[in-house]
Each structure stands twice: as structure tokens, then as C-alpha cells.
Amino acid sequence: MSKKNLLKLLDNIQEQGEETVESKRVLFIDGLNLFFRNFAMLNMVNPDGVHIGGLGGFFRSLGAMIKLIDPTEVYVIFDGVGSASNRKNIVPGYKSGRNTQRVTNWEVFEDLDDEHDSKVDQIVRVIQYLKTLPVKTVILDKVEADDIIAYLSRKVIEKPEDKSFIISSDKDFLQLVNKNIIVYRPIEKKYYTEETLQEKYKMPVKNFILYKTLLGDASDKIKGVKGLGEKGLLKKFPELSEQEMEWDDVLKICENKYKDHVVYARILQGVSDLEKNYKLMDLSNPLLDENEENYLNSVVKSKDLNYIPEQFMAFYNEDKLGGIIRNVEFWLRDNFKKFSYKK
């Protein structure tokens, strides 16, 4: 979906009645996803030779997303300490092997450890900057950003015309798409609605979790079915395009066709691992306990937001970010002042 079509969609919402004047457009930023894209892409150093691509690029991109979506509220969500532990209890190999290779090839870093230290320093600094802005920054120990975003993007919806916009390159979020939730993937520069997901993947949104379960996710070390690829999936399971399905429906198809192709037999043989995949990737049931949900509910209700532009500018000048953001004082007023309110 292009920006023009998205704006048309939003215009149609606003034309439905006067009560929609108070409708919400809530922006959810996958914080680490946004940071790492900038860290990997922007080879920028300040006058002291310190890499600032992740830090400066993060806020430049944040401002661009706010201009693009024109939200009424902004959340920035990060993985907490030990965030993968819940899923590692399901699949021990989950996300194993990450952080063992450099994500850049620039001479500014001497080695992997040097690059890692820079990542950590810049992420900590990003969070310090965010505390000066009227956005809701959310981090929970042992909880992944995916689960928090999945929960909050539905929680904030109160009226039929309310919209949640999730900004991330992580395909897992596509399973959340519905009439109220839109995903924007910066890597594609594409909005995903129910219609655009159907158009690209040739299946209803409800079936996308089955797509992920069967194909796995190499980036998270989740194995799919051997011999089954994206192109062959709909040939083996045309039903995914024809109707909404459950996991049990997939198994029934395999039971009826296991003699026809080895892929069906492999699914039946590996059903235990595949069901773990499903549980691992199913964002319709976020891995949150009652206390975590209660905390997130309090975040939604909170109206107490900071807007301290002078502190942001002090950090900006201290880090010598220079012209990484053009006209930074105007950028602050234009993007963030409208969100500054208190109870």
C-alpha cells in the first residue's frame, strides 16, 4: 500500500462522522529493529571519531515515521534484559548464535567486541534521549518487544475507527494485521493491511501464522519443514489461499496425503517441534504474565509525558551529533511538542 492509498484510507475513516475527530492513530516503534537498521547502514562518526550512526539515525528515522503516520500517540518498545528466556524455555536454540558476527565492516571498529560496546553505548544513550520526549518508552525484563507490541497494539483500540501502526521489518508482526492494525515495513517501504497481505502472500491474515510455522525463521534459528519453501508452500497446501485454517486442518491434510509427498510425512513426523514453532511465533497469545499485563495497562492509561527539549539539545550537543538531524530545534517542536500533555 502506497502512502497515497494510506492517506485515502485515513480520509475515509475521518469522513464517517464527527465522532471520529477523536479517533486515535497510535504509532508503535520496534526500538531495537529501528536502531539496528540505522547502526548497520550509517557509517557516521562525530568529530571525536565516535560512531553515532545508530543513535543519530534512530531519531532521524523516528521523526520521519512521525511525519509519515501523523500519530496521536507514540510508543517505543525495546526488548528487556533476558527477553528471549521465555521462548528459550520452549525451544532452547531460539536466537542462538546471534551477536557472534559483526553487522558492519567499517574500520571505525577494531573488532567484534569494539562494535558490540558501541551498540550498547548508543542504545543506552537512545533511551536517555527518549526520556526527554513525550513518547511512551516501554521495556520489561524477560519480555520481548514483539509480545509488548502485540498486546498494546490491540489494547489501545477503543473505537472502530482507531488505528495502530506498527513500524518494524520483522515479518512476525504481519500476523497482527486487521482492520485496526497496519504494519509498515521500512525495508520494503510498504504498508500491510488485510488487503495488501492477501495480495502478496495469497492467503488471509489468519493463515500467516501457519505460513511462519511451516517455513520457520532462519534469523531466529527456528527450523521449518525440510524441503518446503515459500514457493512450494501453496502448491502443497492450496487450501491456505482458499479459506481460513487452523493448525489441526494442516495436520488433517497431511494425514490424507502423507503417501503423496515426503513433505506431508515430515510434518507428521515433526509435529511436536512444529507445534513448538507455532507457540513460539503466535503473537495472538503474547508471553506475558498478569503483572506484566497490569503494568502495560497502566502505561496505556498514563497521561504524564515529559517534553524537555533543552535536555535533548544538551545531549545532542554533548554527543556532537552535528547536522545528522537538520534544524534540530525546529525538528523537536514540529515532531514532539504536540504530544506534550500532563494529567
XYZ file of C-alpha atoms in Angstrom:
343
model
C 0.000 0.000 0.000
C 1.415 3.373 -1.019
C 1.399 6.468 1.193
C -1.234 7.970 -1.140
C -3.557 4.989 -0.640
C -2.943 5.008 3.107
C -3.889 8.679 3.351
C -7.019 7.941 1.318
C -7.871 5.157 3.777
C -7.445 7.539 6.714
C -9.532 10.215 4.955
C -12.343 7.702 4.538
C -12.197 6.973 8.260
C -12.453 10.671 9.119
C -15.462 11.116 6.811
C -17.503 8.512 8.693
C -18.747 11.012 11.289
C -17.883 13.807 13.663
C -17.086 11.416 16.484
C -14.058 10.206 14.523
C -12.354 13.556 15.212
C -11.214 11.973 18.465
C -10.124 8.703 16.861
C -6.624 7.526 17.663
C -3.684 6.738 15.420
C -1.136 5.135 17.686
C 2.413 4.576 16.468
C 4.381 1.580 17.776
C 8.117 1.568 17.084
C 10.109 -1.659 17.403
C 13.025 0.103 19.091
C 15.896 -2.321 18.536
C 14.776 -3.043 14.986
C 14.889 0.672 14.197
C 18.231 1.114 15.969
C 19.999 -1.812 14.309
C 18.879 -0.792 10.819
C 20.496 2.595 11.336
C 23.551 1.222 13.141
C 24.260 -1.163 10.260
C 23.575 1.346 7.487
C 25.021 4.656 8.697
C 28.797 4.870 8.897
C 28.789 8.177 10.752
C 31.260 9.383 13.361
C 31.359 12.602 15.355
C 34.420 14.924 15.389
C 35.954 12.749 18.110
C 35.797 9.669 15.861
C 32.976 8.069 17.879
C 30.409 6.140 15.843
C 26.974 7.826 16.080
C 25.076 6.203 13.198
C 22.767 4.141 15.390
C 21.998 6.996 17.784
C 21.536 9.821 15.303
C 19.886 7.624 12.697
C 17.388 6.342 15.245
C 15.997 9.795 15.961
C 16.128 10.916 12.363
C 14.085 7.835 11.444
C 11.727 8.336 14.402
C 10.954 11.844 13.197
C 10.389 10.556 9.666
C 7.927 7.926 10.932
C 6.013 10.546 12.918
C 5.732 12.729 9.819
C 4.652 9.753 7.737
C 1.945 8.443 10.092
C 0.912 11.683 11.877
C 0.030 9.765 15.057
C -1.869 10.961 18.116
C 0.446 8.968 20.405
C 3.837 7.255 20.123
C 5.221 4.152 21.838
C 8.837 2.988 21.532
C 9.249 -0.620 22.659
C 12.506 -2.419 23.477
C 13.416 -5.994 24.380
C 14.087 -6.322 28.100
C 17.064 -7.971 29.778
C 16.820 -11.734 29.219
C 13.929 -11.184 26.826
C 14.494 -14.420 24.915
C 14.343 -16.604 28.044
C 10.605 -17.377 27.809
C 10.940 -18.642 24.268
C 14.186 -20.464 25.006
C 12.169 -22.487 27.517
C 10.080 -23.656 24.557
C 12.909 -24.017 22.007
C 16.393 -23.912 23.592
C 18.058 -22.950 20.309
C 15.898 -19.848 19.864
C 18.027 -16.895 18.685
C 21.203 -18.861 19.411
C 24.335 -17.724 17.613
C 23.331 -14.081 17.428
C 25.931 -11.413 18.197
C 28.742 -13.702 17.041
C 29.362 -11.778 13.825
C 29.825 -8.119 13.107
C 26.948 -6.261 11.470
C 29.273 -3.661 9.920
C 32.541 -3.810 8.020
C 33.825 -0.352 8.815
C 37.306 0.418 10.029
C 35.900 2.581 12.828
C 35.551 -0.630 14.896
C 38.658 -2.641 15.700
C 36.842 -5.929 16.292
C 33.534 -7.552 17.291
C 33.899 -6.505 20.923
C 34.512 -2.888 19.941
C 31.426 -2.913 17.744
C 29.349 -4.543 20.498
C 30.421 -1.920 23.040
C 29.413 0.824 20.629
C 25.989 -0.766 20.117
C 25.369 -0.962 23.850
C 26.573 2.585 24.485
C 24.373 4.000 21.743
C 21.270 2.053 22.828
C 21.666 3.291 26.400
C 22.024 6.814 25.052
C 18.915 6.424 22.846
C 16.868 5.602 25.947
C 18.291 8.627 27.783
C 17.212 10.870 24.892
C 13.756 9.263 24.791
C 13.194 10.205 28.430
C 13.248 13.858 27.341
C 10.492 13.327 24.750
C 6.707 12.894 25.123
C 6.676 9.307 23.903
C 5.958 6.176 25.911
C 9.124 4.095 26.151
C 8.411 0.546 27.335
C 10.906 -2.109 28.478
C 10.130 -5.174 30.592
C 12.744 -7.613 31.859
C 12.465 -11.073 30.275
C 9.856 -9.853 27.775
C 10.395 -9.366 24.053
C 9.257 -6.229 22.271
C 7.117 -8.450 19.988
C 4.909 -9.509 22.899
C 4.539 -5.974 24.248
C 3.663 -4.553 20.832
C 1.222 -7.402 20.149
C -0.555 -6.700 23.439
C -0.557 -2.892 23.282
C -1.485 -2.555 19.611
C -4.789 -4.257 20.407
C -5.227 -2.742 23.870
C -5.244 0.866 22.644
C -8.079 0.222 20.198
C -11.307 1.537 21.708
C -13.398 2.549 18.693
C -13.838 1.002 15.240
C -12.012 3.926 13.626
C -8.934 3.762 15.891
C -5.716 2.589 14.228
C -2.457 1.101 15.441
C 0.601 1.427 13.193
C 3.471 -0.972 13.865
C 6.845 0.032 12.411
C 9.222 -2.918 12.037
C 10.936 -5.058 9.434
C 10.062 -8.161 11.477
C 7.605 -10.279 9.485
C 6.178 -11.770 12.671
C 4.059 -8.648 13.129
C 2.152 -9.307 9.893
C 0.003 -11.890 11.711
C -1.441 -8.995 13.780
C -2.833 -7.116 10.793
C -6.566 -6.483 10.892
C -8.986 -3.625 10.244
C -7.433 -1.651 13.110
C -3.768 -2.668 12.885
C -1.470 -1.724 9.999
C 2.177 -2.781 9.737
C 4.757 -0.664 7.939
C 7.939 -2.484 6.891
C 10.659 0.147 6.269
C 12.844 -2.361 4.464
C 10.123 -2.592 1.779
C 8.688 0.898 2.310
C 5.313 -0.818 2.274
C 2.161 -0.727 4.408
C 0.458 -4.030 5.154
C -3.304 -4.110 5.553
C -5.518 -7.175 5.252
C -5.792 -6.478 1.527
C -2.089 -5.967 0.817
C -1.080 -9.036 2.820
C -3.620 -11.130 0.902
C -2.258 -9.717 -2.346
C 1.396 -10.522 -1.557
C 1.123 -13.826 0.285
C -2.029 -15.127 -1.410
C -3.666 -16.027 1.882
C -5.852 -14.419 4.550
C -4.069 -12.891 7.545
C -5.285 -15.655 9.865
C -3.192 -18.177 7.929
C 0.056 -16.224 8.169
C 0.980 -17.900 11.465
C 0.709 -21.259 9.644
C 2.987 -19.885 6.913
C 5.555 -18.930 9.582
C 5.190 -22.214 11.456
C 5.827 -24.362 8.397
C 8.649 -22.273 6.898
C 10.392 -21.376 10.154
C 12.572 -18.315 10.682
C 16.297 -18.609 9.973
C 17.075 -15.301 11.723
C 15.656 -16.670 14.997
C 17.080 -20.176 14.481
C 13.598 -21.684 14.106
C 13.683 -24.599 11.695
C 10.921 -25.085 9.155
C 9.916 -28.228 7.292
C 12.799 -29.640 5.262
C 12.070 -29.481 1.561
C 9.266 -26.942 1.918
C 9.959 -23.450 0.642
C 7.935 -20.300 0.128
C 7.160 -21.145 -3.487
C 6.153 -24.723 -2.754
C 4.009 -23.966 0.272
C 0.850 -23.057 -1.630
C 1.372 -25.911 -4.077
C 1.380 -28.382 -1.196
C -1.337 -26.511 0.715
C -3.557 -24.610 -1.772
C -6.178 -24.540 0.970
C -4.171 -21.760 2.657
C -5.248 -19.457 -0.176
C -8.832 -20.625 -0.230
C -10.005 -20.386 3.376
C -9.045 -19.524 6.928
C -7.431 -22.520 8.578
C -6.285 -23.842 11.945
C -3.193 -25.931 12.711
C -5.338 -29.041 13.037
C -6.555 -28.504 9.458
C -2.949 -28.665 8.247
C -2.410 -31.928 10.095
C -5.570 -33.449 8.609
C -4.349 -32.612 5.107
C -1.011 -34.270 5.892
C -2.729 -37.381 7.250
C -4.662 -37.708 3.995
C -1.683 -37.031 1.723
C 1.361 -38.402 3.553
C 1.849 -41.029 0.817
C 1.753 -38.387 -1.919
C 4.866 -36.423 -0.933
C 7.582 -36.664 1.687
C 6.825 -33.134 2.943
C 3.473 -34.260 4.360
C 5.157 -37.179 6.117
C 7.855 -34.908 7.543
C 5.224 -32.607 9.029
C 3.553 -35.528 10.781
C 6.892 -36.865 11.995
C 7.995 -33.462 13.266
C 4.639 -32.337 14.625
C 5.964 -31.812 18.156
C 8.676 -29.397 17.022
C 6.309 -27.616 14.633
C 3.760 -27.099 17.396
C 6.552 -25.529 19.433
C 7.243 -23.261 16.436
C 3.594 -22.261 16.430
C 3.603 -21.430 20.120
C 6.897 -19.582 19.744
C 5.678 -17.310 16.953
C 1.996 -16.921 17.826
C 1.547 -13.256 18.789
C -2.185 -13.675 19.325
C -1.135 -15.026 22.723
C 1.728 -12.777 23.916
C 4.024 -14.322 26.517
C 3.037 -12.012 29.370
C 2.020 -12.750 32.935
C -0.732 -10.944 34.841
C 1.635 -8.443 36.485
C 3.164 -7.544 33.136
C -0.266 -7.029 31.585
C -1.308 -4.844 34.512
C 1.806 -2.724 34.079
C 1.145 -2.307 30.354
C -2.459 -1.331 31.095
C -1.149 1.407 33.392
C 1.150 2.654 30.636
C -1.811 2.952 28.271
C -3.786 4.962 30.829
C -0.898 7.253 31.778
C -1.101 10.848 30.543
C 2.093 12.010 32.214
C 4.671 12.636 29.490
C 7.925 14.573 29.553
C 8.913 17.135 26.969
C 12.288 18.595 27.874
C 13.727 19.916 24.601
C 16.569 21.754 26.326
C 17.809 18.455 27.813
C 17.526 16.744 24.425
C 19.602 19.570 22.929
C 22.170 19.259 25.739
C 22.574 15.549 24.973
C 22.693 16.273 21.235
C 25.461 18.838 21.618
C 27.350 16.722 24.156
C 27.406 13.813 21.697
C 28.421 16.180 18.873
C 25.771 14.875 16.509
C 26.094 17.993 14.378
C 23.975 18.010 11.242
C 22.742 14.419 11.450
C 19.312 15.990 12.093
C 18.710 19.190 10.156
C 17.395 22.182 12.094
C 17.156 20.030 15.203
C 15.331 22.606 17.365
C 12.605 23.017 14.749
C 12.583 19.211 14.299
C 11.860 18.827 18.020
C 8.997 21.339 18.022
C 7.481 20.065 14.798
C 7.522 16.376 15.740
C 7.112 16.233 19.509
C 5.609 19.340 21.069
C 2.087 18.255 20.053
C 2.369 15.156 22.278
C 3.340 17.034 25.446
C 0.461 16.971 27.903
C 0.025 16.049 31.546
C -2.786 14.859 33.756
